Structures are given as structure tokens and as C-alpha cells.
Short mmCIF file of C-alpha atoms in Angstrom, two decimals:
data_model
loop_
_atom_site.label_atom_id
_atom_site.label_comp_id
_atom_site.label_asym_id
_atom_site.label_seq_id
_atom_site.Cartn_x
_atom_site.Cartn_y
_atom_site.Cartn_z
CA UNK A 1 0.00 0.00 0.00
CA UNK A 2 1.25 3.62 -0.23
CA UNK A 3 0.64 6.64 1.43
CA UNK A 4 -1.94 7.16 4.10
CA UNK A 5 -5.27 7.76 2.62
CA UNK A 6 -6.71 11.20 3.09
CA UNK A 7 -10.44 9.96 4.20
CA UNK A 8 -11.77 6.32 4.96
CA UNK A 9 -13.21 4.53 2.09
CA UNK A 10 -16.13 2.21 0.93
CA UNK A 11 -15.37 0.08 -2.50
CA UNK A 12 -18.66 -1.86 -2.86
CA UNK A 13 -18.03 -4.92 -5.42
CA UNK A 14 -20.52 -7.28 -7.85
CA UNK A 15 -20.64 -10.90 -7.08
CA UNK A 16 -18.82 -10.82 -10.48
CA UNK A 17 -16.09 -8.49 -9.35
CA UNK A 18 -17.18 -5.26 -10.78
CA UNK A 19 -17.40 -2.24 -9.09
CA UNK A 20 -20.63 -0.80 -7.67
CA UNK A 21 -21.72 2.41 -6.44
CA UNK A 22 -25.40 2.53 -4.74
CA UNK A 23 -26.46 6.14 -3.84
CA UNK A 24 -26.59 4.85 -0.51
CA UNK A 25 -23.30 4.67 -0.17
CA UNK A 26 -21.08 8.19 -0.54
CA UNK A 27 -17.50 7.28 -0.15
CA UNK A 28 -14.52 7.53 -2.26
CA UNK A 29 -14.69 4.00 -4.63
CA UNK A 30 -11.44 2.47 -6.09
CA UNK A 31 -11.35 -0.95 -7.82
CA UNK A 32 -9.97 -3.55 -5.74
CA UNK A 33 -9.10 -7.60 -5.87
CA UNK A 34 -10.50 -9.81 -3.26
CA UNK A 35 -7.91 -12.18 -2.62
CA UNK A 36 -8.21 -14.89 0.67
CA UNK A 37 -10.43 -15.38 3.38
CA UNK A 38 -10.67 -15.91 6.90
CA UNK A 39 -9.75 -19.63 6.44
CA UNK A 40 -6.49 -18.83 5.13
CA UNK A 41 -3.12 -19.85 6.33
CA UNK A 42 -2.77 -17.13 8.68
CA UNK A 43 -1.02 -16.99 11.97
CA UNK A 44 -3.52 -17.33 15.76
CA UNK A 45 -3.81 -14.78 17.43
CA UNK A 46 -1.13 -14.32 20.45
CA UNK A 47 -1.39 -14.95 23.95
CA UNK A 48 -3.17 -12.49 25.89
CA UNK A 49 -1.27 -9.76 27.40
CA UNK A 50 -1.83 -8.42 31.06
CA UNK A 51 -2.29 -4.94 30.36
CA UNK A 52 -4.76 -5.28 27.81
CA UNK A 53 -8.51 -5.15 28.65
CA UNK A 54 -10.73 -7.48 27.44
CA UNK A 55 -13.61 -6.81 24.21
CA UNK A 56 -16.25 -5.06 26.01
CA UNK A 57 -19.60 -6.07 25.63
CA UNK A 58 -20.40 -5.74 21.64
CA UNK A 59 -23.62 -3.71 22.36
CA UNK A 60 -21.61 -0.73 24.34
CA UNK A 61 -22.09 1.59 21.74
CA UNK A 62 -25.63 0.67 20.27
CA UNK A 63 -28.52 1.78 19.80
CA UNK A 64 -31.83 0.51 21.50
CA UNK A 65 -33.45 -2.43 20.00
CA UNK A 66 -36.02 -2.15 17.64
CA UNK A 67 -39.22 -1.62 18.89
CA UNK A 68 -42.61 -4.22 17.80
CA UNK A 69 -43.89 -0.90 15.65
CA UNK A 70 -41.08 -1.53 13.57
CA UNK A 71 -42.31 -3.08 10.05
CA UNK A 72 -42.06 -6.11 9.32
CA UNK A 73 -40.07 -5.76 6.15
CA UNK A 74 -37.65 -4.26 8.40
CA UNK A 75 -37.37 -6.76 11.07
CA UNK A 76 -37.00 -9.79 8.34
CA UNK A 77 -34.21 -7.86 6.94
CA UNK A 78 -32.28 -7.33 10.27
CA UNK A 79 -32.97 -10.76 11.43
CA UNK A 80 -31.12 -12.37 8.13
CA UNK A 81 -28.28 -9.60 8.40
CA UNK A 82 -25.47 -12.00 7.98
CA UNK A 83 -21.56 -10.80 6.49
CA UNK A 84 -18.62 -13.10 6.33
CA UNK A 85 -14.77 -11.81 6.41
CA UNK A 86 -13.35 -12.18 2.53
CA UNK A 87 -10.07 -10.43 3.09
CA UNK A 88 -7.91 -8.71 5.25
CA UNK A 89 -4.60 -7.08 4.48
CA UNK A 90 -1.26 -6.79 6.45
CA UNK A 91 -1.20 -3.73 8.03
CA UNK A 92 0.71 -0.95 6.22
CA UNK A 93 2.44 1.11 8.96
CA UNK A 94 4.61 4.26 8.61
CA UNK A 95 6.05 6.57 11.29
CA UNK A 96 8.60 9.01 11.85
CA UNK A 97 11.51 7.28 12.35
CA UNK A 98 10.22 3.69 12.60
CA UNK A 99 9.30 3.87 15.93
CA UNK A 100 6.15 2.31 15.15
CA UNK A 101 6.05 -1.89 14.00
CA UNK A 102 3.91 -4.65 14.14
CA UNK A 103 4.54 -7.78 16.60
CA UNK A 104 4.90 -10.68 14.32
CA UNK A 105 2.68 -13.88 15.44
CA UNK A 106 -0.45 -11.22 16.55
CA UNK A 107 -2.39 -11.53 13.07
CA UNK A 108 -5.05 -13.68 12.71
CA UNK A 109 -8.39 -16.14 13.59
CA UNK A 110 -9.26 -15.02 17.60
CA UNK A 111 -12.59 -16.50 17.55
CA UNK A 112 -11.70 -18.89 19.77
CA UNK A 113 -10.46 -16.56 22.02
CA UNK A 114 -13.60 -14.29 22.08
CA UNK A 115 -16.08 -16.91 22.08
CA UNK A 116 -17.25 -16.33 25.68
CA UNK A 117 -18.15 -13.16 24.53
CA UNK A 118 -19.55 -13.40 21.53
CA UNK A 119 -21.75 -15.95 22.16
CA UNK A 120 -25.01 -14.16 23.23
CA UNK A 121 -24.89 -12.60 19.21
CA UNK A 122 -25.49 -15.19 17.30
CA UNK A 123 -25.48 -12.96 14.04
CA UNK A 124 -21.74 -12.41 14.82
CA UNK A 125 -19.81 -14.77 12.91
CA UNK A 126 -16.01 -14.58 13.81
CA UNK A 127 -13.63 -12.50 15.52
CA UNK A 128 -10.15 -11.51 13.32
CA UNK A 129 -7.25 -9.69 14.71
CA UNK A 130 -5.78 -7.07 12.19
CA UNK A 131 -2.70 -7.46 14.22
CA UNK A 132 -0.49 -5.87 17.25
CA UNK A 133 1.21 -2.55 16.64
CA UNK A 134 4.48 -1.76 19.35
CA UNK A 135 5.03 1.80 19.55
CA UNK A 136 8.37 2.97 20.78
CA UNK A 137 8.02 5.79 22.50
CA UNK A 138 11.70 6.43 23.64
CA UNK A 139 11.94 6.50 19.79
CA UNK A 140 8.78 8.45 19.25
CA UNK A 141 9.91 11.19 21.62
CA UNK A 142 13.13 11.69 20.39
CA UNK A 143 11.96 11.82 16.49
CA UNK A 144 11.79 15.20 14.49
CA UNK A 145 8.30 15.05 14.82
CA UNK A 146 7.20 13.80 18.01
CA UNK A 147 3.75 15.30 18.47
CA UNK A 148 2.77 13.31 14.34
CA UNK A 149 1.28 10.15 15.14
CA UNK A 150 2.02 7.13 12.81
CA UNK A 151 -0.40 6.36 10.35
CA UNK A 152 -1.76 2.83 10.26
CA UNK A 153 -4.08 1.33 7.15
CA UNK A 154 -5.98 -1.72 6.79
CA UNK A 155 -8.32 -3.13 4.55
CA UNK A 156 -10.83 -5.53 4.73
CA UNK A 157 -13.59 -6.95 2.45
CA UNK A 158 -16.48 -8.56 4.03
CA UNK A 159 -19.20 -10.14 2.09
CA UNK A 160 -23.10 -9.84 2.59
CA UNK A 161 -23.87 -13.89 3.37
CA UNK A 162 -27.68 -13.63 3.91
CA UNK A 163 -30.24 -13.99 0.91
CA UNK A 164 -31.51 -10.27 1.16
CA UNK A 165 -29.84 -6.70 1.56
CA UNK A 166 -28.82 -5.70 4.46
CA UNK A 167 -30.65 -3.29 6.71
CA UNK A 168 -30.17 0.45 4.64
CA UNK A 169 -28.60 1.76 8.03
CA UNK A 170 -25.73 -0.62 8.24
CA UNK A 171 -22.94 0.75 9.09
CA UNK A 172 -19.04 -0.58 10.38
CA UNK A 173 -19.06 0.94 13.55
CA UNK A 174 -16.49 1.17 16.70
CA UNK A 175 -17.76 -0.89 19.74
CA UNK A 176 -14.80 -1.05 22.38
CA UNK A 177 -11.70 0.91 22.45
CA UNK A 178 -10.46 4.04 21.08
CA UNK A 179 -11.33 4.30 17.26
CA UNK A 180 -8.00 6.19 16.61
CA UNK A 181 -9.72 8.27 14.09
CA UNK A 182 -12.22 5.40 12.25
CA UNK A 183 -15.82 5.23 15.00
CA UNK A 184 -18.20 4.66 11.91
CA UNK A 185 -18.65 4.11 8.18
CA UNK A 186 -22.39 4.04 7.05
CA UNK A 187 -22.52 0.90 4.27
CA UNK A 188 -26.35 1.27 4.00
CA UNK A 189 -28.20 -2.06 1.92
CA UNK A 190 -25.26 -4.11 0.87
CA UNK A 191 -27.37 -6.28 -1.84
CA UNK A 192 -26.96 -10.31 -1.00
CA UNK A 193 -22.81 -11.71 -2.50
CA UNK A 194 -21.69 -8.31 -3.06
CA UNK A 195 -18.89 -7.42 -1.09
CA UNK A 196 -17.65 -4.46 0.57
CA UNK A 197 -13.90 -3.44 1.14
CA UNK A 198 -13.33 -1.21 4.66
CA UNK A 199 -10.29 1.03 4.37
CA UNK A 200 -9.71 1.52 8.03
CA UNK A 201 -7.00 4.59 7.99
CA UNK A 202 -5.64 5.18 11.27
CA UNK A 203 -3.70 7.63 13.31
CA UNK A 204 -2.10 5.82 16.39
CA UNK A 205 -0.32 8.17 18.63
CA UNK A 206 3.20 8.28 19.92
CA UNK A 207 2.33 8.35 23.82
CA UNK A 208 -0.10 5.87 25.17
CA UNK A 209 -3.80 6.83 25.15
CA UNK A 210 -5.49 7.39 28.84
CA UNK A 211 -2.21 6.77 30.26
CA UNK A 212 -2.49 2.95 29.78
CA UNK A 213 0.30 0.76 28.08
CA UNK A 214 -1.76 -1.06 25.72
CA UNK A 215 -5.46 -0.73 23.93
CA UNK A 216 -8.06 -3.00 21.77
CA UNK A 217 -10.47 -2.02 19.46
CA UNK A 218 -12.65 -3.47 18.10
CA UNK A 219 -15.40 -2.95 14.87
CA UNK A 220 -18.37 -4.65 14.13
CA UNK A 221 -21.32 -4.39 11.40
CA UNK A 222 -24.54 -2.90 13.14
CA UNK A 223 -27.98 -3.14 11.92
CA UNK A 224 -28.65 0.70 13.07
CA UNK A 225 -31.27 -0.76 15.74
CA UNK A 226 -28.48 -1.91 18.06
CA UNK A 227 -27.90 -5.93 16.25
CA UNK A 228 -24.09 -6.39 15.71
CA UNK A 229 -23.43 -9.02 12.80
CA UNK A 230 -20.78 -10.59 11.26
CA UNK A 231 -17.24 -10.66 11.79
CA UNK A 232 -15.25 -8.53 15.03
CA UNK A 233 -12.44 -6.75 13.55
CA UNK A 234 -9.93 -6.07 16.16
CA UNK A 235 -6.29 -4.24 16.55
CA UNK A 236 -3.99 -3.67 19.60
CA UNK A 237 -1.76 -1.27 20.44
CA UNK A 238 0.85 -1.55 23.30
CA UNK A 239 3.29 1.42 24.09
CA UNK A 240 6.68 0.35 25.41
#
């Protein structure tokens, strides 16, 4: 990848690997490849550090449920929400001096290691770590720039599963952690095998954040009445 992107983006792709735009959907598009999936040969996840927190609960940041008023075209089309994990790429990090790398062995399938708490969602499918990120920040103080955090970008692709379009307020939201500049991307009505690719564009800082040594995030697909589905994206960040 090259540069840090200016803005987070939405590519929406056909079933047949063209590009499409619904007016839903305003974010910057670029053509794309959807190459893996969450079965591929990639590392497990790590051993859990101390100083990291576990996921909160996934419903932290949404919305009441939807009330019985709702219609029912609505509710059928929440309740079959379903989005599989297509893709993701290595991270792409780049910092002032280097003082921010990723810990190899961190990048991978955690679903076993989350499964206590995703459990009581059963429209959550999997949990995927983008990876670990070590920032330095001996190094990170003592750079030219010390106040520019490093920029960190990641892409997934995750593919609408169910047999109708998703709900048209779907969005890729932020449920635990600090979003380091990415809380929410509206997708809107995904239609059923096209996929979406999430450019998550970062900006992790040089000095821990609430004075803590290490964070989790962690992303989700939500409904817009409060149902998370799919896979849990997460990332960690430790400061050393």
C-alpha cells in the first residue's frame, strides 16, 4: 500500500467483481481484488497480554433495539443480516523514524479466544485480529516530529452472506476501544454476494492513550437498531 489515505473509504463490489456504487453509499470507490479469506493460512492470534482489557460487551455503543412498531419488512431484513470476512490485508504502517512496528505472530483467527463473549450474538460470525502494533516511544519522543502520530491502514472486504440486503442503516461501527480516528462508516443495503472493502485509515499516537500501556479495538457491522453481525475486527496497540 502507499501513502496514508486522506479519508476512509467504501469500495462496494458485484458478485462478479465489478465495481458498484449505490447512492446509498457516498464514499470515495477504487477498484480492488479480493484475494483470501478468513480460512487462510494465517497466523492465531497471540497470547493475551496483562495490560490489555478485554472486548467489552459488543452492544456498548448501540442503539436501543427495535421496537414491535417496527415493520415487518424491516425486522425480516435485520434478522437475516449475515456478512462473512473475505479479506484482510497486512497492516501498512509508517512513522517518523520507525518507531512504530507490528509484533509478528499477533495476526489472525481469535474467535476462539472471544467466544465467551460473543456468544449471546449469534449474528456475529467470527472474531479476526488485524494485528499488534508496538510503539516505541523512547523513539517516538526523540523523532523530528514527536507530536505526528504514525499512520496505520488496513483493509478488509467482508461479504453480505444472507439472501436479502442488508438493513439500509448498516454501518461498520467502533464498539470497544479508542477508534483512533475510524468510529463509523455508514454501508447502507449491501445487496446479497456483493462485497464491501473497509479502508480503516488510522492515526495511532506516539504516547499511550489514557495513560495505559496497551489498547483493543474493536469494529463490528450494526444493523442501526443496536444488532451487531458478522465478523469482530480487532487491533492492539501496546506502548513500550
Amino acid at each position: 500500500l502507499g501513502p496514508g489515505l486522506n479519508e476512509d473509504e467504501l469500495t462496494i463490489l458485484r458478485s462478479d467483481g465489478e465495481e458498484d456504487t449505490p447512492a446509498t453509499v457516498s464514499a470515495t470507490c477504487r477498484r480492488t481484488c479480493c484475494r483470501g479469506s478468513l480460512e487462510a493460512a494465517l497466523p492465531s492470534a497471540a497470547g493475551e497480554p496483562e495490560h490489555l482489557d478485554p472486548v467489552e460487551e459488543l452492544s456498548r455503543a448501540a442503539s436501543p433495539p427495535v421496537s414491535l412498531s417496527a415493520t415487518s419488512q424491516r425486522l425480516r431484513a435485520a434478522e437475516s443480516a449475515s456478512a462473512t470476512l473475505q479479506a484482510a490485508s497486512p497492516l501498512a504502517l509508517r512513522s517518523a523514524s520507525g518507531w512504530a512496528s507490528e509484533c509478528a505472530g499477533c495476526r489472525g483467527d481469535a474467535t476462539s479466544q472471544w467466544a465467551a463473549a460473543l456468544a449471546p450474538h449469534a449474528g456475529v460470525s467470527c472474531a479476526f485480529c488485524l494485528g499488534r502494533i508496538l510503539v516505541q516511544t523512547s523513539a517516538a519522543s526523540s523523532s523530528t516530529d514527536a507530536t505526528a502520530p504514525a499512520a496505520a491502514i488496513a483493509r478488509v472486504v467482508l461479504q453480505n452472506a444472507g439472501g436479502s440486503a442488508w438493513p439500509s442503516r448498516t454501518a461498520f461501527r467502533l464498539v470497544a476501544g479508542h477508534g483512533f480516528g475510524f468510529d463509523s462508516l455508514e454501508i447502507g443495503a449491501l445487496p446479497p454476494a456483493f462485497l464491501a472493502e473497509i479502508v480503516l485509515d488510522l492515526a495511532i499516537p506516539a504516547q499511550p492513550v489514557g495513560g495505559r500501556s496497551g489498547a483493543r479495538s474493536a469494529w463490528i457491522l450494526e444493523d442501526g437498531d443496536g444488532r451487531p453481525f458478522g465478523p469482530l475486527v480487532l487491533l492492539e496497540v501496546v506502548w513500550k
